[in-house]
Amino acid sequence: MTTAAATTEKIFVTKPYLPPKEEYYSYVDRIYETGHLTNEGPLVKELERKLSDYLGVENFQYVTNGTIALQFALKAFGIEDGEIITTPFSYVATTSSILWERCKPVFVDIEPDNFTLDVSKIESAITEKTKAIMPVHVFGYACDVDGIQKIADKYGLKVIYDAAHAFGSEYKGKSLLSYGDVSTLSFHATKLFHTVEGGACITKDKEVSDRLSLIKRFGNIGEEHYCPGINGKQSEFHAAMGLANFAHIEEIKQRRKTISGYYDELLEGRLGRPKTQSGLEYNYAYYPVLFKTEEELLRVFAALNKQGIYPRRYFYPSINKLSYLDEYKPCPVSENISSRIACLPLYPTLELSMIKRICNIIEKV
Ligand code: T4K
């Protein structure tokens, strides 16, 4: 893997991995040979097979992005109204998917240690209108999956994990994606494994998977029409990028782990970090750091930006504060974390010299 970062190059929070062109082209050649461009072509099928084997999960439905994957999961369970318990600390897509399905997001605050849903606060948010819980394995850290499942079972609720960040994370010896009723992934260009755009729904339940499969292709198989579906199919060109990237997945993961280790060493506990969870095999999807105050964060950002380095405020603002929501429900932990958290640049070609530079600037400020 080449690591080329000229010091004049702008450094963003991420830089999509691009496979060697000839490897991508070899898949594109196959598309040209068959003329099969989309509608569940051979490359899509091959990618679905390879990813489900790699992740050790069944019933893998590749779709156009991680947001529609969440909407499909709600649709697959016939959830068309009602309340969905979710986290305010995520990318806005988690809540948007709920709103687009005409449901109401009910925010439950997060754990200060790993920023996932605080299980002890879920039960008091359940009403007779609650249909599902949609937690997020944020940054690839594991939610309290056992605690959540217990509550879901007690109240008869579906659990849909937004696992957009959780590709390759394992918990208690198996893929984090194997918990809950459905887990969804994002394969957006900014993710550790990407297909330019893309996403997936994963479920243990074959019937749910069959429904998802119908929903994503207009609800019909040939002349038989089963339900109102929509178009969430992915193209062969996206699958080609996925297959070419997939050949390098171990190298990508290893490099991200190494870079995270460099940050750990160089920052030496100067900034807050999520607590390591026992039983979690982390995927190094992001490198989140917590500043003491928002003011400190802003000073560090100004100094880094001056040098052409652009970390991101993932995730700010806390979603419960969005102005277009019907009501404001305070979530003090999420609001506090959101105001002072940032993700530092993390991608396979990031050089050690740049990591040192970033850490030096942080230290000076
Ligand atoms: N659930 C969660 C928890 C999520 O985090 C997301 C998406 C979703 C659901 C929905 O999944 P998708 O529907 O997107 O599949 C980015 C991504 O667009 C979004 O996928 C991701 N989460 C979110 C955390 O980050 P932005 O607005 O921060 O992206 P952008 O364009 O500012 O990119 C960040 C940096 O990456 C840029 O400063 C430069 C670099 N970059 C980006 C792109 C797109 C490149 O170098 N090349 C590129 O092509 O949202």
PDB file of N, CA and C in Angstrom, residues 8 14 18 26 41 44 47 77 99 104 120 143 147 154 159 168 187 213 261 269 277 325 346 354:
ATOM      1  N   THR A   8       1.852  19.551   1.493  1.00  0.00           N
ATOM      2  CA  THR A   8       0.947  20.606   1.022  1.00  0.00           C
ATOM      3  C   THR A   8      -0.466  20.052   0.802  1.00  0.00           C
ATOM      4  N   THR A  14     -11.022  11.695   6.455  1.00  0.00           N
ATOM      5  CA  THR A  14     -10.795  10.415   5.793  1.00  0.00           C
ATOM      6  C   THR A  14     -10.443  10.625   4.332  1.00  0.00           C
ATOM      7  N   LEU A  18      -8.675   3.510  -2.527  1.00  0.00           N
ATOM      8  CA  LEU A  18      -8.893   3.177  -3.940  1.00  0.00           C
ATOM      9  C   LEU A  18      -7.990   2.005  -4.299  1.00  0.00           C
ATOM     10  N   SER A  26     -10.437  -5.069 -14.041  1.00  0.00           N
ATOM     11  CA  SER A  26     -10.665  -6.483 -14.384  1.00  0.00           C
ATOM     12  C   SER A  26     -12.132  -6.860 -14.100  1.00  0.00           C
ATOM     13  N   GLY A  41     -27.024  -8.407 -10.692  1.00  0.00           N
ATOM     14  CA  GLY A  41     -26.093  -9.072 -11.610  1.00  0.00           C
ATOM     15  C   GLY A  41     -25.096  -9.957 -10.890  1.00  0.00           C
ATOM     16  N   VAL A  44     -22.813  -8.274  -8.104  1.00  0.00           N
ATOM     17  CA  VAL A  44     -23.570  -8.006  -6.871  1.00  0.00           C
ATOM     18  C   VAL A  44     -23.711  -9.297  -6.074  1.00  0.00           C
ATOM     19  N   LEU A  47     -20.363 -10.264  -4.560  1.00  0.00           N
ATOM     20  CA  LEU A  47     -20.006  -9.421  -3.410  1.00  0.00           C
ATOM     21  C   LEU A  47     -20.830  -9.807  -2.179  1.00  0.00           C
ATOM     22  N   PHE A  77     -40.658  -4.700   8.597  1.00  0.00           N
ATOM     23  CA  PHE A  77     -41.452  -5.073   9.776  1.00  0.00           C
ATOM     24  C   PHE A  77     -42.831  -4.395   9.766  1.00  0.00           C
ATOM     25  N   LEU A  99     -37.885   9.511  10.353  1.00  0.00           N
ATOM     26  CA  LEU A  99     -38.835  10.559   9.952  1.00  0.00           C
ATOM     27  C   LEU A  99     -39.408  10.274   8.560  1.00  0.00           C
ATOM     28  N   LYS A 104     -41.956   8.526  14.691  1.00  0.00           N
ATOM     29  CA  LYS A 104     -41.441   9.576  15.571  1.00  0.00           C
ATOM     30  C   LYS A 104     -40.177   9.076  16.287  1.00  0.00           C
ATOM     31  N   SER A 120     -30.117   1.850  30.625  1.00  0.00           N
ATOM     32  CA  SER A 120     -30.897   2.085  31.851  1.00  0.00           C
ATOM     33  C   SER A 120     -31.990   3.144  31.632  1.00  0.00           C
ATOM     34  N   CYS A 143     -23.000  -1.510  21.209  1.00  0.00           N
ATOM     35  CA  CYS A 143     -24.077  -1.190  22.154  1.00  0.00           C
ATOM     36  C   CYS A 143     -24.158  -2.328  23.162  1.00  0.00           C
ATOM     37  N   GLY A 147     -28.474  -6.187  27.012  1.00  0.00           N
ATOM     38  CA  GLY A 147     -29.431  -5.347  27.745  1.00  0.00           C
ATOM     39  C   GLY A 147     -30.564  -4.880  26.841  1.00  0.00           C
ATOM     40  N   LYS A 154     -39.023  -8.158  26.424  1.00  0.00           N
ATOM     41  CA  LYS A 154     -40.034  -7.885  27.455  1.00  0.00           C
ATOM     42  C   LYS A 154     -41.227  -7.119  26.876  1.00  0.00           C
ATOM     43  N   VAL A 159     -35.614  -4.809  17.177  1.00  0.00           N
ATOM     44  CA  VAL A 159     -34.341  -4.088  17.345  1.00  0.00           C
ATOM     45  C   VAL A 159     -33.672  -3.990  15.983  1.00  0.00           C
ATOM     46  N   GLY A 168     -16.877  -5.280  10.374  1.00  0.00           N
ATOM     47  CA  GLY A 168     -15.640  -5.916  10.872  1.00  0.00           C
ATOM     48  C   GLY A 168     -15.483  -5.875  12.383  1.00  0.00           C
ATOM     49  N   PHE A 187     -21.843   1.465   2.983  1.00  0.00           N
ATOM     50  CA  PHE A 187     -20.592   1.297   2.231  1.00  0.00           C
ATOM     51  C   PHE A 187     -20.273   2.589   1.497  1.00  0.00           C
ATOM     52  N   SER A 213     -35.578  -8.318   0.160  1.00  0.00           N
ATOM     53  CA  SER A 213     -35.180  -8.560  -1.221  1.00  0.00           C
ATOM     54  C   SER A 213     -36.271  -8.099  -2.191  1.00  0.00           C
ATOM     55  N   GLY A 261      -2.920   3.184  16.824  1.00  0.00           N
ATOM     56  CA  GLY A 261      -1.878   2.938  17.828  1.00  0.00           C
ATOM     57  C   GLY A 261      -0.893   4.101  17.906  1.00  0.00           C
ATOM     58  N   GLY A 269      -2.793   9.998  26.313  1.00  0.00           N
ATOM     59  CA  GLY A 269      -3.859  10.307  27.265  1.00  0.00           C
ATOM     60  C   GLY A 269      -4.154  11.794  27.433  1.00  0.00           C
ATOM     61  N   GLN A 277     -14.249  -1.761  25.491  1.00  0.00           N
ATOM     62  CA  GLN A 277     -15.277  -2.662  26.027  1.00  0.00           C
ATOM     63  C   GLN A 277     -14.743  -4.085  26.040  1.00  0.00           C
ATOM     64  N   LEU A 325     -37.367  19.184  14.376  1.00  0.00           N
ATOM     65  CA  LEU A 325     -38.080  18.146  15.125  1.00  0.00           C
ATOM     66  C   LEU A 325     -39.302  18.750  15.810  1.00  0.00           C
ATOM     67  N   LEU A 346      -8.055   9.554   9.827  1.00  0.00           N
ATOM     68  CA  LEU A 346      -7.709   8.131   9.940  1.00  0.00           C
ATOM     69  C   LEU A 346      -8.043   7.450   8.622  1.00  0.00           C
ATOM     70  N   MET A 354       2.690  12.792   9.291  1.00  0.00           N
ATOM     71  CA  MET A 354       1.495  13.647   9.405  1.00  0.00           C
ATOM     72  C   MET A 354       0.820  13.433  10.774  1.00  0.00           C
TER      73      MET A 354
END
